[in-house]
Coordinates of C-alpha atoms in Angstrom, one line a residue:
X76 CA -25.6 -24.0 -9.4
X77 CA -24.2 -21.7 -7.9
X78 CA -22.5 -18.3 -10.2
X79 CA -19.4 -16.6 -9.7
X80 CA -18.6 -12.9 -9.9
X81 CA -15.4 -10.9 -10.0
X82 CA -13.1 -9.1 -8.2
X83 CA -9.9 -8.0 -8.1
X84 CA -7.6 -10.4 -6.4
X85 CA -5.1 -8.4 -4.1
X86 CA -4.1 -11.4 -2.1
X87 CA -2.8 -14.9 -2.5
X88 CA -5.3 -18.2 -1.7
X89 CA -8.5 -20.0 -1.8
X90 CA -10.7 -18.8 1.6
X91 CA -13.9 -21.2 1.8
X92 CA -17.0 -19.7 4.8
X93 CA -20.1 -18.7 5.3
X94 CA -20.6 -14.4 5.4
X95 CA -20.2 -12.6 7.5
X96 CA -20.6 -8.9 7.3
X97 CA -18.8 -5.7 8.9
X98 CA -20.6 -4.6 11.9
X99 CA -20.0 0.1 10.4
X100 CA -23.7 1.0 10.7
X101 CA -23.0 3.9 13.3
X102 CA -26.9 6.0 13.7
X103 CA -26.8 9.6 12.9
X104 CA -27.1 11.6 15.7
X105 CA -30.0 14.1 15.8
X106 CA -29.5 17.4 15.8
X107 CA -30.6 18.3 19.0
X108 CA -29.6 22.0 20.6
X109 CA -28.1 22.1 23.5
X110 CA -27.9 26.0 25.5
X111 CA -24.9 28.5 26.6
X112 CA -23.9 26.6 29.4
X113 CA -23.8 23.0 28.3
X114 CA -21.3 24.1 25.7
X115 CA -18.2 23.5 28.0
X116 CA -19.6 20.3 29.2
X117 CA -19.9 18.8 25.5
X118 CA -17.0 20.1 23.7
X119 CA -15.4 18.3 27.1
X120 CA -17.2 15.4 26.0
X121 CA -15.7 15.7 22.4
X122 CA -11.6 16.1 23.2
X123 CA -12.1 12.9 25.3
X124 CA -13.8 10.9 23.0
X125 CA -11.4 11.8 20.1
X126 CA -7.9 11.2 23.1
X127 CA -10.4 7.2 23.9
X128 CA -9.9 6.9 20.1
X129 CA -7.0 7.9 19.2
X130 CA -5.6 6.1 21.6
X131 CA -7.4 2.9 20.7
X132 CA -5.3 3.2 16.9
X133 CA -2.4 3.9 19.2
X134 CA -2.8 0.8 21.0
X135 CA -4.2 -1.8 18.0
X136 CA -1.4 0.0 15.7
X137 CA 1.9 -1.2 18.8
X138 CA -0.3 -4.6 18.9
X139 CA -0.1 -5.0 14.8
X140 CA 3.4 -3.3 14.4
X141 CA 5.0 -3.1 11.0
X142 CA 3.4 -1.2 8.2
X143 CA 0.1 -1.2 10.2
X144 CA 1.5 0.5 12.6
X145 CA 2.5 2.8 10.2
X146 CA -1.4 2.8 8.9
X147 CA -2.7 2.8 12.2
X148 CA -0.4 5.6 13.7
X149 CA -1.1 7.7 10.6
X150 CA -5.3 7.2 11.5
X151 CA -4.8 8.4 15.4
X152 CA -2.9 11.7 13.8
X153 CA -5.9 12.4 11.5
X154 CA -8.9 11.8 14.9
X155 CA -6.5 15.1 16.6
X156 CA -6.7 17.0 14.1
X157 CA -6.4 20.4 15.4
X158 CA -8.0 22.2 12.7
X159 CA -10.9 19.8 12.7
X160 CA -10.8 20.0 16.8
X161 CA -11.3 23.2 16.4
X162 CA -14.0 23.0 13.8
X163 CA -16.5 20.7 16.0
X164 CA -15.6 22.5 19.5
X165 CA -16.8 26.1 16.9
X166 CA -20.2 24.0 15.9
X167 CA -20.5 23.9 19.6
X168 CA -20.5 26.1 20.9
X169 CA -23.0 27.5 18.7
X170 CA -25.8 25.0 19.7
X171 CA -24.9 21.0 18.6
X172 CA -24.2 17.7 20.3
X173 CA -20.7 16.7 21.0
X174 CA -21.8 13.8 18.9
X175 CA -23.2 15.9 16.5
X176 CA -20.8 18.8 16.2
X177 CA -18.0 15.5 15.4
X178 CA -20.7 14.0 13.0
X179 CA -20.8 17.1 10.6
X180 CA -17.9 18.4 11.2
X181 CA -16.0 14.9 9.7
X182 CA -19.0 15.5 7.1
X183 CA -17.4 18.9 6.1
X184 CA -14.6 17.5 6.1
X185 CA -14.5 14.6 3.4
X186 CA -16.5 16.5 1.3
X187 CA -13.3 19.2 0.7
X188 CA -11.6 16.2 -0.5
X189 CA -14.3 14.7 -2.6
X190 CA -14.4 18.0 -4.0
X191 CA -10.3 18.2 -4.7
X192 CA -11.3 15.0 -7.8
X193 CA -10.4 12.2 -4.8
X194 CA -6.8 12.7 -5.6
X195 CA -7.2 11.6 -1.7
X196 CA -9.9 9.3 -1.6
X197 CA -8.2 6.3 0.6
X198 CA -7.7 8.7 3.4
X199 CA -11.7 9.3 3.4
X200 CA -12.4 6.0 4.0
X201 CA -9.8 6.4 6.5
X202 CA -12.0 9.6 8.1
X203 CA -14.7 7.4 8.3
X204 CA -14.2 5.0 10.4
X205 CA -12.4 7.3 12.7
X206 CA -16.2 9.5 12.4
X207 CA -17.8 6.0 13.2
X208 CA -15.5 5.2 16.6
X209 CA -15.5 8.4 17.7
X210 CA -19.2 9.1 17.2
X211 CA -19.7 5.3 18.8
X212 CA -17.8 5.9 22.2
X213 CA -20.0 9.4 22.0
X214 CA -23.7 7.7 21.8
X215 CA -22.3 3.8 24.2
X216 CA -22.9 2.3 21.6
X217 CA -20.5 -0.5 20.0
X218 CA -17.6 0.2 18.1
X219 CA -17.7 -0.7 14.8
X220 CA -15.4 -3.7 14.4
X221 CA -15.0 -7.3 13.2
X222 CA -18.2 -9.7 14.4
X223 CA -18.4 -11.8 17.2
X224 CA -17.7 -15.3 15.7
X225 CA -16.8 -19.1 17.3
X226 CA -16.5 -20.2 14.0
X227 CA -14.7 -19.0 10.9
X228 CA -16.1 -17.4 8.7
X229 CA -15.0 -14.6 5.3
X230 CA -16.2 -10.6 6.0
X231 CA -17.9 -9.5 4.0
X232 CA -17.6 -4.7 4.2
X233 CA -18.4 -2.4 1.5
X234 CA -14.5 -1.0 2.7
X235 CA -12.1 -2.1 5.2
X236 CA -10.4 0.8 7.3
X237 CA -6.8 0.2 8.6
X238 CA -7.4 -0.2 12.4
X239 CA -10.0 -3.6 11.2
X240 CA -7.5 -5.2 8.8
X241 CA -4.4 -5.1 10.9
X242 CA -6.2 -6.8 13.8
X243 CA -7.8 -10.1 12.0
X244 CA -6.9 -13.2 13.5
X245 CA -6.6 -15.7 10.3
X246 CA -7.9 -18.1 13.0
X247 CA -11.3 -17.2 12.0
X248 CA -11.2 -15.0 9.3
X249 CA -10.4 -16.8 6.2
X250 CA -10.4 -14.1 3.5
X251 CA -12.4 -10.9 2.9
X252 CA -13.9 -9.4 0.4
X253 CA -14.5 -6.0 -0.1
X254 CA -17.1 -4.2 -2.5
X255 CA -14.5 -1.1 -2.6
X256 CA -10.4 -0.6 -2.3
X257 CA -8.0 -0.9 -5.4
X258 CA -5.2 -3.3 -5.4
X259 CA -2.9 -0.9 -4.0
X260 CA -5.2 0.1 -0.6
X261 CA -3.8 -0.1 2.5
X262 CA -6.1 -2.7 3.7
X263 CA -4.7 -4.6 -0.3
X264 CA -1.5 -4.3 1.4
X265 CA -2.0 -5.2 4.7
X266 CA -3.5 -8.6 3.9
X267 CA -1.1 -8.9 1.8
X268 CA 1.2 -8.9 5.1
X269 CA -0.9 -11.1 6.7
X270 CA -1.6 -14.2 3.9
X271 CA -4.7 -13.7 4.4
X272 CA -6.8 -14.4 0.6
X273 CA -8.6 -11.0 -0.5
X274 CA -10.9 -9.8 -3.3
X275 CA -11.5 -5.6 -3.4
X276 CA -13.1 -3.4 -5.9
X277 CA -16.1 -6.4 -5.9
X278 CA -19.6 -4.9 -7.5
X279 CA -22.3 -6.3 -5.3
X280 CA -20.3 -7.5 -2.5
X281 CA -22.3 -6.0 0.7
X282 CA -25.3 -7.6 -0.8
X283 CA -24.5 -10.8 -0.6
X284 CA -27.0 -12.8 2.3
X285 CA -25.3 -13.5 5.7
X286 CA -24.5 -17.0 6.2
X287 CA -24.3 -17.9 2.7
X288 CA -20.9 -19.9 1.4
X289 CA -18.5 -18.5 -0.3
X290 CA -15.3 -19.2 -1.8
X291 CA -12.3 -16.7 -2.8
X292 CA -9.6 -16.7 -4.8
X293 CA -7.3 -14.3 -3.8
X294 CA -5.4 -15.1 -6.6
X295 CA -8.2 -14.9 -10.2
X296 CA -10.7 -11.9 -8.4
X297 CA -13.1 -14.6 -8.6
X298 CA -15.3 -15.1 -6.1
X299 CA -17.9 -18.4 -6.8
X300 CA -21.4 -17.8 -4.3
X301 CA -23.0 -21.4 -2.9
X302 CA -20.2 -23.6 -5.0
X303 CA -20.6 -27.0 -6.1
X304 CA -19.2 -30.5 -3.8
X305 CA -16.9 -30.2 -7.9
X306 CA -16.3 -26.6 -7.8
X307 CA -14.9 -26.4 -3.6
X308 CA -12.7 -30.0 -4.6
X309 CA -11.4 -28.2 -7.5
X310 CA -10.8 -24.9 -5.0
X311 CA -9.2 -26.4 -2.9
X312 CA -6.8 -29.3 -4.9
X313 CA -5.3 -25.9 -6.7
X314 CA -5.0 -24.7 -3.4
X315 CA -3.1 -28.3 -2.2
X316 CA -1.0 -27.7 -5.3
X317 CA 0.1 -24.3 -5.0
X318 CA 1.0 -24.9 -1.1
X319 CA 3.0 -27.9 -2.3
X320 CA 5.2 -26.7 -5.2
X321 CA 5.7 -24.0 -2.6
X322 CA 7.6 -25.7 -0.3
X323 CA 9.1 -27.3 -3.2
X324 CA 10.9 -24.6 -4.1
X325 CA 14.8 -23.1 -2.5
X326 CA 17.0 -20.9 -2.8
X327 CA 17.4 -17.5 -4.8
X328 CA 14.9 -16.4 -7.4
X329 CA 16.0 -17.5 -10.6
X330 CA 14.2 -19.5 -14.4
X331 CA 14.5 -22.9 -14.9
X332 CA 17.2 -22.6 -16.8
X333 CA 19.1 -20.7 -14.0
X334 CA 18.7 -17.1 -15.0
X335 CA 18.8 -15.7 -11.7
X336 CA 16.0 -12.7 -10.7
X337 CA 16.5 -11.6 -7.1
X338 CA 13.4 -11.6 -4.8
X339 CA 13.5 -8.8 -2.7
X340 CA 11.1 -7.7 -0.3
X341 CA 9.3 -4.1 0.5
X342 CA 9.2 -3.0 4.4
X343 CA 8.1 -0.7 6.8
X344 CA 10.2 -1.3 9.2
X345 CA 12.4 -3.9 11.8
X346 CA 9.8 -5.3 12.1
X347 CA 8.3 -6.4 8.8
X348 CA 12.3 -7.7 8.7
X349 CA 11.9 -11.1 10.9
X350 CA 8.7 -12.2 7.5
X351 CA 10.9 -11.3 5.4
X352 CA 13.6 -12.9 6.2
X353 CA 11.3 -16.2 6.9
X354 CA 10.4 -15.2 3.4
X355 CA 14.2 -16.0 1.7
X356 CA 14.0 -11.8 0.7
X357 CA 17.2 -12.1 -1.3
X358 CA 17.4 -8.1 0.6
X359 CA 15.4 -5.7 1.0
X360 CA 14.2 -3.6 -2.0
X361 CA 12.2 -1.3 -1.0
X362 CA 12.4 0.2 2.8
X363 CA 9.2 2.7 3.1
X364 CA 10.7 5.1 5.8
X365 CA 8.3 7.1 5.2
X366 CA 7.1 5.5 8.1
X367 CA 9.4 6.8 10.4
X368 CA 8.0 10.0 9.9
X369 CA 4.8 9.9 10.0
X370 CA 5.3 9.5 14.2
X371 CA 5.1 13.1 14.3
X372 CA 3.2 15.3 11.0
X373 CA 4.5 18.4 12.3
X374 CA 8.9 18.1 12.5
X375 CA 11.3 15.5 11.4
X376 CA 12.6 12.7 12.9
X377 CA 15.8 13.5 14.7
X378 CA 19.7 12.6 12.0
X379 CA 19.8 10.0 15.5
X380 CA 16.9 9.3 15.2
X381 CA 17.0 8.4 11.5
X382 CA 20.3 6.4 12.0
X383 CA 18.7 3.8 15.0
X384 CA 16.7 3.0 12.9
X385 CA 18.1 2.6 9.7
X386 CA 21.4 0.5 11.1
X387 CA 18.5 -1.9 12.2
X388 CA 17.3 -2.8 9.5
X389 CA 20.6 -2.6 7.7
X390 CA 22.2 -5.2 10.4
X391 CA 20.0 -8.0 8.9
X392 CA 20.9 -8.4 5.2
X393 CA 24.4 -9.2 6.0
X394 CA 26.0 -8.8 2.2
X395 CA 22.2 -8.3 1.2
X396 CA 21.1 -6.0 -1.0
X397 CA 19.2 -3.1 0.7
X398 CA 17.1 -1.0 -1.8
X399 CA 16.2 2.4 0.8
X400 CA 13.6 4.9 -0.9
X401 CA 14.0 8.2 0.2
X402 CA 10.8 10.2 1.8
X403 CA 7.8 9.8 -0.5
X404 CA 6.0 12.6 1.4
X405 CA 2.8 14.0 0.1
X406 CA 0.0 13.1 -2.3
X407 CA -2.5 10.6 0.7
X408 CA 1.0 10.7 3.3
X409 CA 0.8 14.8 3.7
X410 CA 3.3 16.4 6.3
X411 CA 2.8 19.7 8.0
X412 CA 6.6 20.6 8.0
X413 CA 7.3 19.3 4.6
X414 CA 3.9 19.5 2.2
X415 CA 1.6 22.8 1.2
X416 CA -2.1 22.5 3.0
X417 CA -4.0 23.7 0.1
X418 CA -2.7 22.4 -2.8
X419 CA -5.9 21.4 -5.6
X420 CA -4.4 18.1 -7.3
X421 CA -2.1 17.3 -4.4
X422 CA -0.6 13.5 -6.5
X423 CA -0.3 16.2 -9.0
X424 CA 1.8 18.5 -7.0
X425 CA 4.8 19.3 -5.0
X426 CA 5.6 15.4 -3.9
X427 CA 8.4 12.8 -3.5
X428 CA 11.6 14.3 -4.4
X429 CA 9.9 17.3 -5.1
X430 CA 9.0 17.9 -1.8
X431 CA 12.6 17.4 -0.5
X432 CA 14.7 19.5 -2.6
X433 CA 12.2 22.3 -1.4
X434 CA 13.1 21.4 1.4
X435 CA 17.1 20.4 1.1
X436 CA 17.7 19.7 5.1
X437 CA 15.9 17.5 4.9
X438 CA 16.9 15.0 2.5
X439 CA 20.6 15.6 3.8
X440 CA 19.9 15.1 7.4
X441 CA 17.8 11.2 6.3
X442 CA 20.9 10.7 3.2
X443 CA 23.5 12.0 6.2
X444 CA 21.8 9.1 9.2
X445 CA 21.5 7.2 6.9
X446 CA 25.0 7.1 5.4
X447 CA 26.6 6.5 9.0
X448 CA 23.9 3.8 9.3
X449 CA 26.1 2.2 6.8
X450 CA 29.0 2.3 8.3
X451 CA 31.2 -1.1 8.4
X452 CA 28.3 -2.8 7.4
X453 CA 28.5 -5.6 5.1
X454 CA 25.5 -4.5 3.1
X455 CA 25.1 -3.4 -1.2
X456 CA 23.1 -0.5 0.0
X457 CA 21.0 1.4 -2.3
X458 CA 19.4 4.3 -1.9
X459 CA 16.1 5.7 -4.8
X460 CA 14.5 9.0 -5.1
X461 CA 11.1 9.2 -5.7
X462 CA 8.6 10.8 -8.5
X463 CA 11.7 11.3 -10.4
X464 CA 10.7 13.9 -13.7
X465 CA 13.6 13.2 -15.5
X466 CA 17.4 13.4 -15.9
X467 CA 17.6 17.4 -14.6
X468 CA 15.6 15.2 -10.6
X469 CA 18.2 12.6 -11.0
X470 CA 21.4 14.8 -11.2
X471 CA 20.1 16.8 -8.3
X472 CA 19.6 14.4 -6.4
X473 CA 22.9 12.3 -7.1
X474 CA 24.6 15.3 -6.2
X475 CA 22.9 15.9 -2.6
X476 CA 23.6 11.8 -2.3
X477 CA 26.8 12.8 -3.3
X478 CA 27.1 16.3 -0.6
X479 CA 26.3 14.1 2.0
X480 CA 28.8 12.1 2.3
X481 CA 26.6 8.8 1.0
X482 CA 29.1 5.0 -0.2
X483 CA 26.8 3.5 -1.8
X484 CA 24.5 3.6 -5.3
X485 CA 22.2 6.2 -6.6
X486 CA 19.0 5.2 -8.1
X487 CA 15.2 7.3 -9.7
X488 CA 12.0 5.2 -8.8
X489 CA 10.5 4.8 -12.7
X490 CA 6.4 6.3 -11.4
X491 CA 5.8 9.1 -14.0
X492 CA 5.7 7.9 -17.4
X493 CA 8.6 10.7 -18.5
X494 CA 11.2 8.7 -16.8
X495 CA 9.8 5.5 -19.3
X496 CA 10.1 7.7 -21.8
X497 CA 13.0 9.0 -20.8
X498 CA 15.2 6.2 -18.7
X499 CA 18.9 5.8 -21.1
X500 CA 18.8 9.8 -20.4
X501 CA 17.4 9.2 -16.4
X502 CA 20.4 6.5 -16.3
X503 CA 23.1 9.3 -17.3
X504 CA 23.4 10.4 -13.9
X505 CA 22.6 7.1 -11.5
X506 CA 23.4 4.1 -11.6
X507 CA 19.4 1.9 -11.6
X508 CA 16.3 2.5 -12.1
X509 CA 12.9 0.6 -9.8
X510 CA 9.7 1.0 -11.1
X511 CA 6.8 2.2 -8.7
X512 CA 4.2 0.3 -10.9
X513 CA 1.2 1.4 -8.5
X514 CA 1.8 5.9 -9.6
X515 CA 3.1 4.5 -12.5
X516 CA 0.0 3.0 -13.3
X517 CA -2.3 6.1 -11.7
X518 CA 0.3 8.5 -13.7
X519 CA -0.2 7.2 -17.2
X520 CA -3.8 6.0 -17.2
X521 CA -5.1 9.0 -14.7
X522 CA -7.4 6.8 -12.0
X523 CA -6.2 7.2 -8.1
X524 CA -4.7 3.9 -6.7
X525 CA -7.2 4.8 -4.6
X526 CA -10.5 4.7 -5.7
X527 CA -12.9 1.9 -6.3
X528 CA -14.8 3.3 -9.4
X529 CA -11.5 2.9 -11.5
X530 CA -9.8 0.1 -10.0
X531 CA -9.8 -1.2 -13.4
X532 CA -6.8 0.4 -15.0
X533 CA -5.1 -0.2 -11.0
X534 CA -4.3 -3.4 -13.1
X535 CA -0.6 -3.6 -13.6
X536 CA -1.5 -6.9 -16.4
X537 CA -2.3 -4.2 -18.5
X538 CA -0.7 -3.8 -21.8
X539 CA -0.2 0.2 -21.6
X540 CA 2.1 -0.5 -18.4
X541 CA 3.9 -3.5 -19.9
X542 CA 4.8 -1.1 -22.9
X543 CA 6.8 1.3 -20.1
X544 CA 8.5 -1.6 -18.3
X545 CA 9.4 -2.8 -21.2
X546 CA 10.8 1.1 -22.2
X547 CA 12.8 1.2 -18.7
X548 CA 14.5 -2.3 -18.6
X549 CA 15.3 -1.4 -21.8
X550 CA 17.1 1.9 -21.4
X551 CA 18.3 0.2 -18.6
X552 CA 19.9 -2.7 -20.3
X553 CA 21.4 -1.1 -23.1
X554 CA 23.7 1.2 -20.3
X555 CA 24.7 -1.6 -19.1
X556 CA 22.4 -0.6 -15.9
X557 CA 19.9 -2.6 -13.3
X558 CA 16.4 -2.1 -13.7
X559 CA 14.1 -3.7 -10.9
X560 CA 9.8 -3.4 -10.2
X561 CA 8.7 -2.8 -6.2
X562 CA 5.0 -2.2 -6.9
X563 CA 3.2 -5.1 -6.0
X564 CA 2.9 -6.1 -9.5
X565 CA 5.5 -8.5 -8.3
X566 CA 3.7 -9.9 -6.2
X567 CA 1.5 -11.4 -9.0
X568 CA 3.4 -15.4 -9.8
X569 CA 3.1 -14.7 -13.6
X570 CA 2.5 -11.4 -13.9
X571 CA 6.0 -12.1 -12.4
X572 CA 7.5 -14.2 -14.6
X573 CA 5.8 -11.3 -17.7
X574 CA 7.6 -9.6 -16.1
X575 CA 10.9 -11.4 -16.4
X576 CA 10.4 -11.5 -20.1
X577 CA 11.1 -8.1 -20.7
X578 CA 13.8 -8.0 -19.0
X579 CA 13.4 -6.0 -14.6
X580 CA 16.5 -8.3 -13.1
X581 CA 15.0 -7.7 -10.4
X582 CA 11.4 -8.1 -8.5
X583 CA 10.3 -7.1 -4.9
X584 CA 7.0 -7.8 -3.1
X585 CA 5.3 -7.9 0.2
X586 CA 7.2 -10.9 2.4
X587 CA 4.0 -13.4 1.8
X588 CA 4.6 -13.5 -1.6
X589 CA 7.7 -14.4 -2.4
X590 CA 7.6 -17.9 -2.2
X591 CA 4.8 -18.2 -4.5
X592 CA 7.1 -16.6 -7.2
X593 CA 9.7 -18.2 -6.2
X594 CA 7.8 -21.9 -7.2
X595 CA 6.5 -19.9 -10.5
X596 CA 9.5 -18.7 -11.9
X597 CA 11.5 -22.1 -11.4
X598 CA 8.4 -23.6 -13.7
X599 CA 10.0 -22.0 -16.8
X600 CA 12.3 -21.0 -18.5
X601 CA 13.4 -17.5 -19.9
X602 CA 12.5 -17.9 -22.6
X603 CA 9.0 -18.4 -22.4
X604 CA 9.5 -15.7 -19.8
X605 CA 10.0 -13.6 -23.2
X606 CA 7.4 -15.1 -25.2
X607 CA 4.8 -14.5 -22.2
X608 CA 5.9 -10.7 -22.4
X609 CA 5.2 -9.9 -26.3
X610 CA 2.0 -12.2 -25.6
X611 CA 0.9 -9.7 -23.0
X612 CA 2.0 -7.0 -24.6
X613 CA 0.0 -7.6 -28.0
X614 CA -3.1 -7.7 -26.2
X615 CA -5.1 -5.0 -26.0
X616 CA -7.4 -5.2 -22.4
X617 CA -5.8 -6.5 -19.2
X618 CA -7.9 -9.6 -19.2
X619 CA -6.7 -10.1 -22.5
X620 CA -2.9 -9.6 -21.7
X621 CA -3.4 -12.0 -18.1
X622 CA -4.6 -14.4 -20.8
X623 CA -2.4 -14.5 -23.0
X624 CA 0.5 -14.6 -21.2
X625 CA -1.8 -17.7 -19.1
X626 CA -2.2 -19.6 -22.9
X627 CA 2.0 -19.1 -23.2
X628 CA 3.0 -20.6 -20.3
X629 CA 0.7 -23.3 -20.1
X630 CA 1.9 -24.5 -23.3
X631 CA -1.3 -23.9 -24.6

């Protein structure tokens, strides 16, 4: 009889196949000493390996495109970080080999991040991957990565680096399971973009033996070990039913009784637009402009470069709604020209709008570029600020938009609990709210969104988080304004019904999730969604909230 394990489902679908483990083991280099005459040669070897790994990461990014490209380019920049490279060369100068110098320098930097409270834990996983790739190249051993296999399989790993996730072949990798990570980690976001079923934060995942047959349900987070033939048939039948339901529902998002809920796409650039259009997105609910800025951490892109990038996206949605988030730098997206380098807790420091208000020229250039990009286009442009804490923040942003000559709606993201609590006050200055549920959960529960150990508090079904969503939606309704959700919560079809019942007016998600959400909304009335929302808020846990909503919507 098989057993069932539970992690966090982060990408819809069911995958049934044999386990294959990610090859990530890199032997620790020996601590041999070199002579002074060898130091220059070893330093050159280290620089060559670093440059080769950075070039490989950039090449993978070019192949992958979209959000994956931006993540991998940021990782390549990490490989070539001048401070890290200086530390490597210093260690070689006092007797370390190239591989040992790299290993120890990265270990030192990793410890610094961990001692800062792991606010940059998501970048720690990326850092480990960069180190492994450089050391493997220096040792002349195979790069860490996806196993070779001619047969489809389910990939198991302690964690997946973006470089691996970005180029997964869906025809071979049926799905993946990781022991670490969370619902808003880089790998989870990229899995949804690929449409590969995935479960993260599964205790004991790496202990599953090679070749074990498992069934991964990316919707529920369940992993069935050695499932019976009957269980496999049930899962496949449910997956087939879901697929059939998707193809039977088209058009704008709406409940079964006609209550409209626009379904929008989250994108990182032009390469994500085609998938959004094919999924029937009614516009863009979150255009993450920071990916444009990650090309060069030392300076902001020129106004002309920004105009070109923004216009290419705006042109793809004629007469559609496009919501642009101005640069959200800081925390796990540091930029040398914008964010402080020595903050002890970057996620609680100068990030988002705070960074932009400290550097008004960067904000002004971006807003001017958006105004120019929208000229003459029949698009409904909306621009919002990240990390708005209060009315003063909202006013400062709206004033900057007007000063830049921007003819668009101005909005505020609700990512800090204070913004949800004072939604009506903030709406005296701006015209709409957009809930970033990933960060809102992080700040509500003091649970870093990149740390697998606290993933349960990142669950968007947490009743306290639903209370904050309700407060925001109620405030917007009282002011006659809109309140959307652009966090990963919107990609859960069942939760999308609950969010609708809470009064949310639009939902934005990764393009692959739009058909699932559209089909699920179309099966329920607004009144059912409202009852499911009330039942979920009355629960005392995320699991209880999910079960209560499911019971209402299934008629139990």
